[in-house]
Amino acid sequence: MPRRRGGDTDAMTLFLHDGLVAAAIDPIGGRLAQLSIDAVDLLVGARPELNEMHWGCYPMVPWAGRIRRGRFRFDGVDHQLPINLGEHAIHGVGFTASWEVAAATDTSAELMLQLPTDDRWPFGGTATQRFIVTPGAVHLELSVAAGQLAMPVSFGWHPWFRKPDAIDFRPTAMYRRDSEQIAVDELVDVPPGPWDDCFVNHEPVRITIDGVRLELSSDCTDWVVYDEPAHATCIEPQTGPPDAFTIRPRVLQPGQRHSAWYLISVTS
């Protein structure tokens, strides 16, 4: 079994390892707290001055990115989500929640979360994460299942990579942002960075951090890249763009499930 930090079950960090790859998983926020290759830490770690949005690699669920002013309409009903960044609702509820550890070994873990049925998220449902460490990679899988109610869904991952020495990112298009800096359903040519934008991307992204070369791949085709900070770059595969409930909604009927994966692997 993986080593754990003491405390109650929900507060214990799981330590997975295989070969040169090590991963620390914190059920508080359901996040990859650190990923190390050959003892090189690849993620921005927890620090007292950083809040839950700004470290590790956390799940954005049941929505990814911003929901404009926290408002959307679903099945003829207007909904208002709590505002948690400026005037908008951002990144869902999973990154602040306590996830249940459903299973864990030295190389894998499964976490589960019952989504709320209150003003934070009125539809319920469940989210499940799987982490698998191999000698050359970590495989992340995230799935969301509707409960008794139909629901919109858009989810993904928000990794804070330590500032890469190099990045090879070749998207085909970018979602235009409007005056509120929110993505709209219009694709434009990709401008030079720095970026805080959502792109259409079908190719693996390659980055180098302290000499460790990584390939980032996913079955998602919407990727947000945030490379404005001097200390970090976020490369975020998502099942839909920001404000997806309005501009590109995906609907789960009762009992339906949707899954996606994100692979972070060492490359030569």
mmCIF file of N, CA and C in Angstrom, residues 17 35 44 58 65 103 116 123 135 149 152-153 168 221 230 264:
data_model
loop_
_atom_site.group_PDB
_atom_site.id
_atom_site.type_symbol
_atom_site.label_atom_id
_atom_site.label_comp_id
_atom_site.label_asym_id
_atom_site.label_seq_id
_atom_site.Cartn_x
_atom_site.Cartn_y
_atom_site.Cartn_z
ATOM 1 N N HIS A 17 4.515 5.296 -6.596
ATOM 2 C CA HIS A 17 5.832 5.328 -7.240
ATOM 3 C C HIS A 17 6.019 4.085 -8.090
ATOM 4 N N LEU A 35 4.410 15.789 -8.706
ATOM 5 C CA LEU A 35 4.845 14.752 -9.633
ATOM 6 C C LEU A 35 6.342 14.924 -9.818
ATOM 7 N N VAL A 44 4.355 23.117 -9.333
ATOM 8 C CA VAL A 44 4.399 24.091 -8.244
ATOM 9 C C VAL A 44 3.760 23.439 -7.024
ATOM 10 N N TYR A 58 -4.973 19.891 -10.240
ATOM 11 C CA TYR A 58 -6.271 19.557 -9.631
ATOM 12 C C TYR A 58 -7.349 19.367 -10.689
ATOM 13 N N GLY A 65 -12.779 25.985 -16.117
ATOM 14 C CA GLY A 65 -12.646 27.381 -16.499
ATOM 15 C C GLY A 65 -13.792 28.220 -15.963
ATOM 16 N N ALA A 103 -9.760 3.252 -3.510
ATOM 17 C CA ALA A 103 -8.790 2.170 -3.657
ATOM 18 C C ALA A 103 -7.408 2.785 -3.787
ATOM 19 N N PRO A 116 -22.361 18.056 -5.064
ATOM 20 C CA PRO A 116 -23.414 18.593 -4.201
ATOM 21 C C PRO A 116 -24.746 18.750 -4.916
ATOM 22 N N PHE A 123 -27.335 19.787 -9.290
ATOM 23 C CA PHE A 123 -27.722 18.574 -10.015
ATOM 24 C C PHE A 123 -27.255 17.269 -9.379
ATOM 25 N N PRO A 135 6.661 3.262 -14.866
ATOM 26 C CA PRO A 135 8.046 3.738 -14.806
ATOM 27 C C PRO A 135 8.330 4.987 -15.618
ATOM 28 N N LEU A 149 -30.822 13.339 -11.952
ATOM 29 C CA LEU A 149 -31.167 14.491 -12.778
ATOM 30 C C LEU A 149 -30.239 14.586 -13.978
ATOM 31 N N PRO A 152 -25.634 19.435 -17.182
ATOM 32 C CA PRO A 152 -24.548 19.787 -18.101
ATOM 33 C C PRO A 152 -23.229 19.395 -17.461
ATOM 34 N N VAL A 153 -22.201 19.218 -18.255
ATOM 35 C CA VAL A 153 -20.904 18.859 -17.693
ATOM 36 C C VAL A 153 -19.786 19.338 -18.614
ATOM 37 N N ASP A 168 6.656 23.055 -26.797
ATOM 38 C CA ASP A 168 6.292 22.829 -28.198
ATOM 39 C C ASP A 168 4.795 22.566 -28.230
ATOM 40 N N THR A 221 -9.803 17.775 -26.868
ATOM 41 C CA THR A 221 -9.308 18.626 -27.956
ATOM 42 C C THR A 221 -9.388 20.112 -27.622
ATOM 43 N N ALA A 230 5.594 34.198 -14.312
ATOM 44 C CA ALA A 230 7.016 33.963 -14.520
ATOM 45 C C ALA A 230 7.467 32.631 -13.943
ATOM 46 N N ILE A 264 0.813 12.183 -18.808
ATOM 47 C CA ILE A 264 2.042 12.953 -18.671
ATOM 48 C C ILE A 264 3.184 11.943 -18.680
#
